[in-house]
Amino acid sequence: MSLETEPFRTLLEDLAFVVFDVLGQPGRADHEPLIEAAVRLAADRFATHAAKSDANEPTWDGERLHLIPEIGEALKEFIDGGFLAAPFPESDGGLGLPYTVYQSMMAAFQAANPGTCAYPFLTSAAANLLRVFGNESQKERFMRPMVEGRFFGTMCLSEPHAGSSLADLRCRAEPQPDGTFHLVGDKMWISAGEHELSETIVHLVLARLPDAPAGVRGISLFLVPRNHVGEDGTVGARNGVSLIGLNHKMGYRGAVNTALAFGAESPAVGELVGAPHQGLAAMFHMMNEARIGVGLGAAMIGYSGYRVSLAYARDRVQGRHPDHKGGAAVPIVEHADVRRMLLTQKVYAEGGMSLTLYCARLVDEAEDATDDASRQRCEDLLAMLTPIAKAWPSEHGPIANDLAIQVFGGSGYTRDYPVERYYRDNRLNPIHEGTNGVQGLDLLGRKVLLHRGRAFTRLASEIQSSIERATGFDELAADRDGLGHALGLVVETTGILGKAAASGQVRLALANATEYLHMLGHVVVGWMWLEQAMAAIKGRDAGTTAADFAAGKIHASRFFCRYELPRVDRQAALLNTLDDTTLTMPDAGF
Amino acid sequence: MSLETEPFRTLLEDLAFVVFDVLGQPGRADHEPLIEAAVRLAADRFATHAAKSDANEPTWDGERLHLIPEIGEALKEFIDGGFLAAPFPESDGGLGLPYTVYQSMMAAFQAANPGTCAYPFLTSAAANLLRVFGNESQKERFMRPMVEGRFFGTMCLSEPHAGSSLADLRCRAEPQPDGTFHLVGDKMWISAGEHELSETIVHLVLARLPDAPAGVRGISLFLVPRNHVGEDGTVGARNGVSLIGLNHKMGYRGAVNTALAFGAESPAVGELVGAPHQGLAAMFHMMNEARIGVGLGAAMIGYSGYRVSLAYARDRVQGRHPDHKGGAAVPIVEHADVRRMLLTQKVYAEGGMSLTLYCARLVDEAEDATDDASRQRCEDLLAMLTPIAKAWPSEHGPIANDLAIQVFGGSGYTRDYPVERYYRDNRLNPIHEGTNGVQGLDLLGRKVLLHRGRAFTRLASEIQSSIERATGFDELAADRDGLGHALGLVVETTGILGKAAASGQVRLALANATEYLHMLGHVVVGWMWLEQAMAAIKGRDAGTTAADFAAGKIHASRFFCRYELPRVDRQAALLNTLDDTTLTMPDAGF
């Protein structure tokens, strides 16, 4: 049974439901066919080489980097199909699609092959950064060819001694008389840092100018192409960027991950992007969307595991019901514990999809806002939701993949089926683009306190409005009450932690920031499930949503409410006491 | 930084504390040096080739199976050191060591290299089965050479269509005029099914006799050597057992895992072991100890991840305290969230070690019991604890390994460090020797109901006695109260589920058997932590346990009580309502 393409039988329906029915994205007639095209290409060209690129990771022969040819072939179709250009304004050579529609299309590729996705995703993110912060020449010479897929991009943040801690970056940029800069230093964990998929690679590099203040306020952003690019756009000889080594990862193996040296052998000539010392702000403009993208990817790998293990469970006949042991063996999908594992996967994967696509919708709404209040609303919600959209799916997607293996039993532990690869691939997501621990500190240490709690209050009141709307749905009474209870707890806990931080107990208030992140995350995803259930009932009653599909959504909401949401009580009890157990553990006691 | 041998700096102290101080194993002066020798050999010969055997999995060239030579070299030292013979009675060529001491030694090898361990562990289990159920000739010709390490063994239960469901086994045994049997059928997931590490391989095979009743009551046990073995013990030509293929696993790669065909090319001649149709009972005699061994292994891989990530966290300098952002960067072990991840690993790994070694101690106590009541007590406790000892560490060990990766960040996701391998290796443990779902059904569907709940009541009263003993320890007041509360909940829940099952609601009562397994598991491990904390205080006050070590144990008990045990409330609430959400999910709604 080849199951690699199984998720793509249902993916369009699942994405379209979230995007159009739940989130109310307009333009369904125009946009759904685009998502359908993405799903088809993902199934036909991306899922098909995922196992092969996992088994044949990139190699470096000292002069050239080798990837399996299917990666380049798939990316050519991706570019030719307009998927790279999709989110850029038409004035910049793009298709001007709404970000929500773009992310729904990318969801399909993530479900199919996250490794191959790394190349265009980084290119898109880098090009978008140049679109916002680059000068006209940079946009013309670099952004345009990236939107066209002729140049690819990277993001060079981490260094060997500093991953999460950007304040400690050491890479230097030395000003030259001609206005350029020579970059000097090593960069680590650079995905897509070397390959032959494009005419050149545009590295966006964080580095310090000679007069830079210490810490994060002294970081500037530079554009350093692998090859020199002339004023007329001609790609010339290699610039001083050299490959130090490849990182050999547990998963995501199709995405080459490199350590790069700038200026080690010859000058690495770069250009300043934006204002001096403003590099981190620029990078974070991109980073927020990248974080939502990581969450979406984690949810989609979770989705693939769910659909593949469901197909297996429907096919595999084994065991009997405990009250009918003399009967015939049944498909394992009938066993209660298998159903629990499938439902858990469903609520994690589809809950994460809903949350991250909702964030994409907020990006569109902020862009389209015609007044400050509407824009501020979206920005406040995005500020709160971005760390959750990154961390929640990247915590729970891998758990979903773990359950997919368990549904398979021994077979799931072998390389004959894709679920063990999903499990290895998804394990990256809690780490990159800011570890989940960093997301917890961002949420509780910065976002919750932002504008005296305005963003938190906004989020809580949005959830409260949904709960009030749900009073119109009798089938959802228990879900609504459960979410209301959980929301009340998180409001109380947030108040307690906020007061502690304000009174100077910062270290103690933040000691369990990760627990807080998970707690608020569960409330937010419970909200997403309530929204999905309401949309399902509306669609079912209107005859626009299939009854079975709607029943599945309503039941999954109930499952989330009964099996998942109650953990919020435990988290509140722990957080409200300002528990210091981790801080007071004696070092020598470990 | 090579960290492969890091766990072995502290392992002897950790094992000795559990075995001698907590469990009260007598003979410390004699036995501790044996455990020390195991720790040393594990570090010097097992840990050292774990990465290599992971990267070079077994291959079959059509005629011979190839393993890296370090596996055979390590096993030779293991056998020469007496570790294989250790648990067998002296009358059978063994060293007659207590099972608890034997398992503590095996713990060290599991921590070092679970793949290489598979060969001697299966041999030991198979030999032990022959010791109990074999006739004199079988013991002389097969068990003895296995105890000596000249023959290795396997367990052949699963078939391609039946893993968890042994009732559906199809493999046939055809009686021959000379009293032997010809085995016909395929067996799946056979670890150590082919190799050149021993003179021959003794397969213990479940199969059906021609007159066998259907289901599990019609299964007999057969001994089928890979090579014919003469009356005088001479190893002759190959028997009709052929390798169909190798399973390519995500981890545990050093342990070759095979599909075998019996009687496909030539007759597979076997002997009946024990009485006809009694094969499953015999196999379960072995299986119970194998399940405890799986749990111990899972805890030990968790332990290795804990110690390795702790060493990394003490070494890696990055980031600042949130209330001291202008200060110098600190070792990441100082960050609250890293401490949370380390403490969680500690309570999972050392909690699992405690539980599984306690089970080993009960095996010894049952063996040594001089009266029926004492023996029954041990057997009742083992009946209840075996599914928990298998499932709890195998659920939580992998979570510990997940956290070890997270402590490392990006480095943990690469093959430069052992933590990604631990994560892949440990993922097998929730699957084999009965999936954790099967353990839940065994616990709630059989063990809890056994002798009208006698075994459950016995377990609850043992936990209650510990709680009462703990009143003498002021430092543990909160831990004691927390455990008492959780125990009360699980007693109540067990009553509710038992009544439902008795009143015919079997399917509903068992629908959340896995939740029940985790719930009771947390109570039992909370108990283990209370016992560890009491032993630590006693040792500290008597001057026999180092103060730092004791402080770590006491603090870890507190952590378990605050962070882990409260989840029992949520589980009770779900279970007490006989929640039917999984059963009522419409099939088409998935």
PDB file of C-alpha atoms in Angstrom, chain B residues 152-357:
ATOM      1  CA  PHE B 152      21.496 -17.485  20.703  1.00  0.00           C
ATOM      2  CA  GLY B 153      17.698 -17.437  20.801  1.00  0.00           C
ATOM      3  CA  THR B 154      14.617 -15.696  19.411  1.00  0.00           C
ATOM      4  CA  MET B 155      10.913 -15.420  20.134  1.00  0.00           C
ATOM      5  CA  CYS B 156       8.690 -16.024  17.104  1.00  0.00           C
ATOM      6  CA  LEU B 157       5.188 -14.807  17.911  1.00  0.00           C
ATOM      7  CA  SER B 158       3.918 -12.275  15.365  1.00  0.00           C
ATOM      8  CA  GLU B 159       2.926 -13.111  11.822  1.00  0.00           C
ATOM      9  CA  PRO B 160       2.519 -10.668   8.945  1.00  0.00           C
ATOM     10  CA  HIS B 161      -1.253 -10.449   9.457  1.00  0.00           C
ATOM     11  CA  ALA B 162      -1.253 -10.684  13.261  1.00  0.00           C
ATOM     12  CA  GLY B 163       0.869  -8.640  15.637  1.00  0.00           C
ATOM     13  CA  SER B 164      -1.181  -7.757  18.695  1.00  0.00           C
ATOM     14  CA  SER B 165      -3.784 -10.392  17.883  1.00  0.00           C
ATOM     15  CA  LEU B 166      -2.179 -13.715  18.757  1.00  0.00           C
ATOM     16  CA  ALA B 167      -5.581 -15.437  18.536  1.00  0.00           C
ATOM     17  CA  ASP B 168      -5.232 -15.212  14.761  1.00  0.00           C
ATOM     18  CA  LEU B 169      -1.883 -16.984  14.422  1.00  0.00           C
ATOM     19  CA  ARG B 170      -1.825 -19.384  11.461  1.00  0.00           C
ATOM     20  CA  CYS B 171       1.603 -21.014  11.609  1.00  0.00           C
ATOM     21  CA  ARG B 172       1.068 -24.817  11.590  1.00  0.00           C
ATOM     22  CA  ALA B 173       2.983 -27.646  13.241  1.00  0.00           C
ATOM     23  CA  GLU B 174       2.616 -31.005  11.499  1.00  0.00           C
ATOM     24  CA  PRO B 175       3.363 -34.053  13.685  1.00  0.00           C
ATOM     25  CA  GLN B 176       5.883 -36.499  12.241  1.00  0.00           C
ATOM     26  CA  PRO B 177       6.166 -40.237  12.955  1.00  0.00           C
ATOM     27  CA  ASP B 178       9.420 -39.725  14.830  1.00  0.00           C
ATOM     28  CA  GLY B 179       7.757 -37.405  17.363  1.00  0.00           C
ATOM     29  CA  THR B 180       9.113 -34.194  15.809  1.00  0.00           C
ATOM     30  CA  PHE B 181       7.021 -31.550  14.063  1.00  0.00           C
ATOM     31  CA  HIS B 182       7.352 -29.734  10.778  1.00  0.00           C
ATOM     32  CA  LEU B 183       6.596 -26.054  11.172  1.00  0.00           C
ATOM     33  CA  VAL B 184       4.941 -24.265   8.258  1.00  0.00           C
ATOM     34  CA  GLY B 185       4.278 -20.545   8.117  1.00  0.00           C
ATOM     35  CA  ASP B 186       5.764 -17.040   8.155  1.00  0.00           C
ATOM     36  CA  LYS B 187       6.834 -15.107  11.206  1.00  0.00           C
ATOM     37  CA  MET B 188       7.297 -11.328  11.361  1.00  0.00           C
ATOM     38  CA  TRP B 189       9.266  -8.845  13.504  1.00  0.00           C
ATOM     39  CA  ILE B 190      11.762 -11.477  14.628  1.00  0.00           C
ATOM     40  CA  SER B 191      14.643  -9.682  16.286  1.00  0.00           C
ATOM     41  CA  ALA B 192      17.983 -11.464  16.039  1.00  0.00           C
ATOM     42  CA  GLY B 193      16.387 -13.879  13.562  1.00  0.00           C
ATOM     43  CA  GLU B 194      19.578 -14.293  11.541  1.00  0.00           C
ATOM     44  CA  HIS B 195      23.238 -13.538  12.296  1.00  0.00           C
ATOM     45  CA  GLU B 196      26.601 -15.221  12.733  1.00  0.00           C
ATOM     46  CA  LEU B 197      27.158 -14.284  16.350  1.00  0.00           C
ATOM     47  CA  SER B 198      26.518 -17.809  17.623  1.00  0.00           C
ATOM     48  CA  GLU B 199      26.874 -21.417  16.488  1.00  0.00           C
ATOM     49  CA  THR B 200      23.157 -21.562  15.815  1.00  0.00           C
ATOM     50  CA  ILE B 201      19.931 -19.764  16.638  1.00  0.00           C
ATOM     51  CA  VAL B 202      17.184 -21.381  18.707  1.00  0.00           C
ATOM     52  CA  HIS B 203      13.797 -20.128  17.554  1.00  0.00           C
ATOM     53  CA  LEU B 204      10.908 -20.496  19.993  1.00  0.00           C
ATOM     54  CA  VAL B 205       7.851 -20.535  17.795  1.00  0.00           C
ATOM     55  CA  LEU B 206       4.127 -20.280  18.477  1.00  0.00           C
ATOM     56  CA  ALA B 207       2.121 -22.503  16.113  1.00  0.00           C
ATOM     57  CA  ARG B 208      -1.026 -24.608  15.882  1.00  0.00           C
ATOM     58  CA  LEU B 209      -1.267 -28.366  16.003  1.00  0.00           C
ATOM     59  CA  PRO B 210      -3.710 -29.977  13.535  1.00  0.00           C
ATOM     60  CA  ASP B 211      -6.316 -30.654  16.225  1.00  0.00           C
ATOM     61  CA  ALA B 212      -5.933 -27.257  17.876  1.00  0.00           C
ATOM     62  CA  PRO B 213      -8.978 -25.293  19.009  1.00  0.00           C
ATOM     63  CA  ALA B 214      -9.375 -21.863  17.446  1.00  0.00           C
ATOM     64  CA  GLY B 215      -8.067 -18.746  19.170  1.00  0.00           C
ATOM     65  CA  VAL B 216      -5.476 -18.431  21.890  1.00  0.00           C
ATOM     66  CA  ARG B 217      -6.373 -21.784  23.450  1.00  0.00           C
ATOM     67  CA  GLY B 218      -5.009 -23.606  20.414  1.00  0.00           C
ATOM     68  CA  ILE B 219      -1.466 -22.313  20.384  1.00  0.00           C
ATOM     69  CA  SER B 220       1.507 -24.511  21.179  1.00  0.00           C
ATOM     70  CA  LEU B 221       5.159 -23.704  21.686  1.00  0.00           C
ATOM     71  CA  PHE B 222       7.897 -25.216  19.533  1.00  0.00           C
ATOM     72  CA  LEU B 223      11.652 -25.155  19.535  1.00  0.00           C
ATOM     73  CA  VAL B 224      13.020 -24.860  16.003  1.00  0.00           C
ATOM     74  CA  PRO B 225      16.783 -24.481  15.693  1.00  0.00           C
ATOM     75  CA  ARG B 226      18.205 -22.758  12.638  1.00  0.00           C
ATOM     76  CA  ASN B 227      20.603 -25.721  12.365  1.00  0.00           C
ATOM     77  CA  HIS B 228      19.855 -29.284  13.245  1.00  0.00           C
ATOM     78  CA  VAL B 229      21.420 -30.170  16.585  1.00  0.00           C
ATOM     79  CA  GLY B 230      22.309 -33.791  17.214  1.00  0.00           C
ATOM     80  CA  GLU B 231      21.629 -35.810  20.350  1.00  0.00           C
ATOM     81  CA  ASP B 232      25.189 -35.109  21.415  1.00  0.00           C
ATOM     82  CA  GLY B 233      24.744 -31.398  20.840  1.00  0.00           C
ATOM     83  CA  THR B 234      26.624 -31.260  17.554  1.00  0.00           C
ATOM     84  CA  VAL B 235      25.509 -28.410  15.321  1.00  0.00           C
ATOM     85  CA  GLY B 236      24.699 -29.782  11.871  1.00  0.00           C
ATOM     86  CA  ALA B 237      23.258 -28.626   8.567  1.00  0.00           C
ATOM     87  CA  ARG B 238      20.674 -25.887   8.247  1.00  0.00           C
ATOM     88  CA  ASN B 239      17.089 -26.609   9.180  1.00  0.00           C
ATOM     89  CA  GLY B 240      14.205 -25.307   7.023  1.00  0.00           C
ATOM     90  CA  VAL B 241      14.137 -21.771   8.401  1.00  0.00           C
ATOM     91  CA  SER B 242      14.795 -19.115   5.799  1.00  0.00           C
ATOM     92  CA  LEU B 243      15.145 -15.368   5.853  1.00  0.00           C
ATOM     93  CA  ILE B 244      12.443 -13.647   3.807  1.00  0.00           C
ATOM     94  CA  GLY B 245      13.607 -10.131   4.461  1.00  0.00           C
ATOM     95  CA  LEU B 246      14.947  -7.534   6.845  1.00  0.00           C
ATOM     96  CA  ASN B 247      12.817  -4.825   8.400  1.00  0.00           C
ATOM     97  CA  HIS B 248      14.412  -1.404   8.092  1.00  0.00           C
ATOM     98  CA  LYS B 249      13.655   0.452  11.269  1.00  0.00           C
ATOM     99  CA  MET B 250      13.816   4.074  12.361  1.00  0.00           C
ATOM    100  CA  GLY B 251      16.043   3.113  15.278  1.00  0.00           C
ATOM    101  CA  TYR B 252      17.352   0.091  17.194  1.00  0.00           C
ATOM    102  CA  ARG B 253      19.240  -0.493  14.004  1.00  0.00           C
ATOM    103  CA  GLY B 254      21.973  -2.665  15.436  1.00  0.00           C
ATOM    104  CA  ALA B 255      19.350  -5.291  16.269  1.00  0.00           C
ATOM    105  CA  VAL B 256      18.609  -7.116  13.039  1.00  0.00           C
ATOM    106  CA  ASN B 257      14.876  -7.542  12.620  1.00  0.00           C
ATOM    107  CA  THR B 258      13.681 -10.217  10.253  1.00  0.00           C
ATOM    108  CA  ALA B 259      10.774 -11.902   8.551  1.00  0.00           C
ATOM    109  CA  LEU B 260      11.301 -15.654   8.606  1.00  0.00           C
ATOM    110  CA  ALA B 261       9.707 -18.480   6.635  1.00  0.00           C
ATOM    111  CA  PHE B 262       9.403 -21.878   8.287  1.00  0.00           C
ATOM    112  CA  GLY B 263       9.221 -24.887   5.996  1.00  0.00           C
ATOM    113  CA  ALA B 264       9.142 -22.892   2.767  1.00  0.00           C
ATOM    114  CA  GLU B 265      12.115 -24.541   1.109  1.00  0.00           C
ATOM    115  CA  SER B 266      12.755 -27.610   3.207  1.00  0.00           C
ATOM    116  CA  PRO B 267      11.116 -29.013   6.338  1.00  0.00           C
ATOM    117  CA  ALA B 268      11.532 -26.909   9.447  1.00  0.00           C
ATOM    118  CA  VAL B 269      11.929 -29.600  12.061  1.00  0.00           C
ATOM    119  CA  GLY B 270      10.926 -28.658  15.589  1.00  0.00           C
ATOM    120  CA  GLU B 271      10.161 -30.053  19.002  1.00  0.00           C
ATOM    121  CA  LEU B 272       7.159 -29.366  21.178  1.00  0.00           C
ATOM    122  CA  VAL B 273       7.999 -27.449  24.354  1.00  0.00           C
ATOM    123  CA  GLY B 274       5.642 -28.145  27.243  1.00  0.00           C
ATOM    124  CA  ALA B 275       2.115 -29.434  26.777  1.00  0.00           C
ATOM    125  CA  PRO B 276       0.088 -29.118  23.554  1.00  0.00           C
ATOM    126  CA  HIS B 277      -2.086 -25.979  23.346  1.00  0.00           C
ATOM    127  CA  GLN B 278      -0.302 -24.458  26.340  1.00  0.00           C
ATOM    128  CA  GLY B 279       2.065 -22.332  24.310  1.00  0.00           C
ATOM    129  CA  LEU B 280       0.625 -18.970  25.125  1.00  0.00           C
ATOM    130  CA  ALA B 281       0.766 -19.530  28.868  1.00  0.00           C
ATOM    131  CA  ALA B 282       4.402 -20.542  28.562  1.00  0.00           C
ATOM    132  CA  MET B 283       5.180 -17.561  26.385  1.00  0.00           C
ATOM    133  CA  PHE B 284       3.498 -15.233  28.843  1.00  0.00           C
ATOM    134  CA  HIS B 285       5.662 -16.544  31.624  1.00  0.00           C
ATOM    135  CA  MET B 286       8.526 -15.077  29.672  1.00  0.00           C
ATOM    136  CA  MET B 287       6.546 -12.155  28.300  1.00  0.00           C
ATOM    137  CA  ASN B 288       5.890 -10.605  31.692  1.00  0.00           C
ATOM    138  CA  GLU B 289       9.574 -10.322  32.415  1.00  0.00           C
ATOM    139  CA  ALA B 290      10.198  -9.151  28.857  1.00  0.00           C
ATOM    140  CA  ARG B 291       7.650  -6.383  29.376  1.00  0.00           C
ATOM    141  CA  ILE B 292       9.378  -5.194  32.512  1.00  0.00           C
ATOM    142  CA  GLY B 293      12.628  -5.312  30.526  1.00  0.00           C
ATOM    143  CA  VAL B 294      11.136  -3.124  27.801  1.00  0.00           C
ATOM    144  CA  GLY B 295      10.095  -0.593  30.408  1.00  0.00           C
ATOM    145  CA  LEU B 296      13.523  -0.628  31.994  1.00  0.00           C
ATOM    146  CA  GLY B 297      15.147  -0.148  28.598  1.00  0.00           C
ATOM    147  CA  ALA B 298      12.894   2.797  27.825  1.00  0.00           C
ATOM    148  CA  ALA B 299      13.732   4.372  31.173  1.00  0.00           C
ATOM    149  CA  MET B 300      17.436   3.849  30.568  1.00  0.00           C
ATOM    150  CA  ILE B 301      17.440   5.468  27.120  1.00  0.00           C
ATOM    151  CA  GLY B 302      15.598   8.291  28.868  1.00  0.00           C
ATOM    152  CA  TYR B 303      18.355   8.347  31.470  1.00  0.00           C
ATOM    153  CA  SER B 304      21.089   8.590  28.847  1.00  0.00           C
ATOM    154  CA  GLY B 305      19.313  11.514  27.209  1.00  0.00           C
ATOM    155  CA  TYR B 306      18.947  13.206  30.572  1.00  0.00           C
ATOM    156  CA  ARG B 307      22.603  12.937  31.506  1.00  0.00           C
ATOM    157  CA  VAL B 308      23.870  13.896  28.061  1.00  0.00           C
ATOM    158  CA  SER B 309      21.600  16.935  27.783  1.00  0.00           C
ATOM    159  CA  LEU B 310      22.515  17.953  31.341  1.00  0.00           C
ATOM    160  CA  ALA B 311      26.210  17.872  30.471  1.00  0.00           C
ATOM    161  CA  TYR B 312      25.508  19.950  27.377  1.00  0.00           C
ATOM    162  CA  ALA B 313      23.397  22.436  29.355  1.00  0.00           C
ATOM    163  CA  ARG B 314      26.184  22.923  31.880  1.00  0.00           C
ATOM    164  CA  ASP B 315      28.698  23.520  29.116  1.00  0.00           C
ATOM    165  CA  ARG B 316      26.751  25.658  26.645  1.00  0.00           C
ATOM    166  CA  VAL B 317      26.780  29.370  27.471  1.00  0.00           C
ATOM    167  CA  GLN B 318      23.945  31.356  25.920  1.00  0.00           C
ATOM    168  CA  GLY B 319      21.332  33.907  26.920  1.00  0.00           C
ATOM    169  CA  ARG B 320      20.713  35.842  30.115  1.00  0.00           C
ATOM    170  CA  HIS B 321      18.286  35.797  32.994  1.00  0.00           C
ATOM    171  CA  PRO B 322      15.129  37.770  32.219  1.00  0.00           C
ATOM    172  CA  ASP B 323      15.746  40.086  35.169  1.00  0.00           C
ATOM    173  CA  HIS B 324      19.392  40.633  34.286  1.00  0.00           C
ATOM    174  CA  LYS B 325      19.477  41.188  30.560  1.00  0.00           C
ATOM    175  CA  GLY B 326      22.533  43.421  30.687  1.00  0.00           C
ATOM    176  CA  GLY B 327      24.597  40.771  32.426  1.00  0.00           C
ATOM    177  CA  ALA B 328      26.912  38.162  31.055  1.00  0.00           C
ATOM    178  CA  ALA B 329      25.598  35.150  29.172  1.00  0.00           C
ATOM    179  CA  VAL B 330      25.085  32.136  31.445  1.00  0.00           C
ATOM    180  CA  PRO B 331      25.245  28.361  30.970  1.00  0.00           C
ATOM    181  CA  ILE B 332      21.832  27.352  29.713  1.00  0.00           C
ATOM    182  CA  VAL B 333      21.365  25.051  32.715  1.00  0.00           C
ATOM    183  CA  GLU B 334      20.503  28.239  34.607  1.00  0.00           C
ATOM    184  CA  HIS B 335      17.439  29.035  32.463  1.00  0.00           C
ATOM    185  CA  ALA B 336      14.160  28.088  34.123  1.00  0.00           C
ATOM    186  CA  ASP B 337      12.777  26.371  31.032  1.00  0.00           C
ATOM    187  CA  VAL B 338      15.912  24.286  30.575  1.00  0.00           C
ATOM    188  CA  ARG B 339      15.676  23.300  34.239  1.00  0.00           C
ATOM    189  CA  ARG B 340      12.059  22.294  33.663  1.00  0.00           C
ATOM    190  CA  MET B 341      13.142  20.095  30.758  1.00  0.00           C
ATOM    191  CA  LEU B 342      15.935  18.542  32.813  1.00  0.00           C
ATOM    192  CA  LEU B 343      13.726  17.904  35.837  1.00  0.00           C
ATOM    193  CA  THR B 344      11.072  16.347  33.640  1.00  0.00           C
ATOM    194  CA  GLN B 345      13.683  14.033  32.167  1.00  0.00           C
ATOM    195  CA  LYS B 346      14.942  13.184  35.645  1.00  0.00           C
ATOM    196  CA  VAL B 347      11.528  12.265  37.042  1.00  0.00           C
ATOM    197  CA  TYR B 348      10.645  10.225  33.952  1.00  0.00           C
ATOM    198  CA  ALA B 349      13.938   8.356  33.699  1.00  0.00           C
ATOM    199  CA  GLU B 350      14.621   7.745  37.370  1.00  0.00           C
ATOM    200  CA  GLY B 351      10.926   7.159  38.082  1.00  0.00           C
ATOM    201  CA  GLY B 352      10.847   4.499  35.370  1.00  0.00           C
ATOM    202  CA  MET B 353      14.060   2.938  36.684  1.00  0.00           C
ATOM    203  CA  SER B 354      12.579   2.765  40.169  1.00  0.00           C
ATOM    204  CA  LEU B 355       9.369   1.184  39.001  1.00  0.00           C
ATOM    205  CA  THR B 356      10.937  -1.469  36.796  1.00  0.00           C
ATOM    206  CA  LEU B 357      13.586  -2.398  39.347  1.00  0.00           C
TER     207      LEU B 357
END
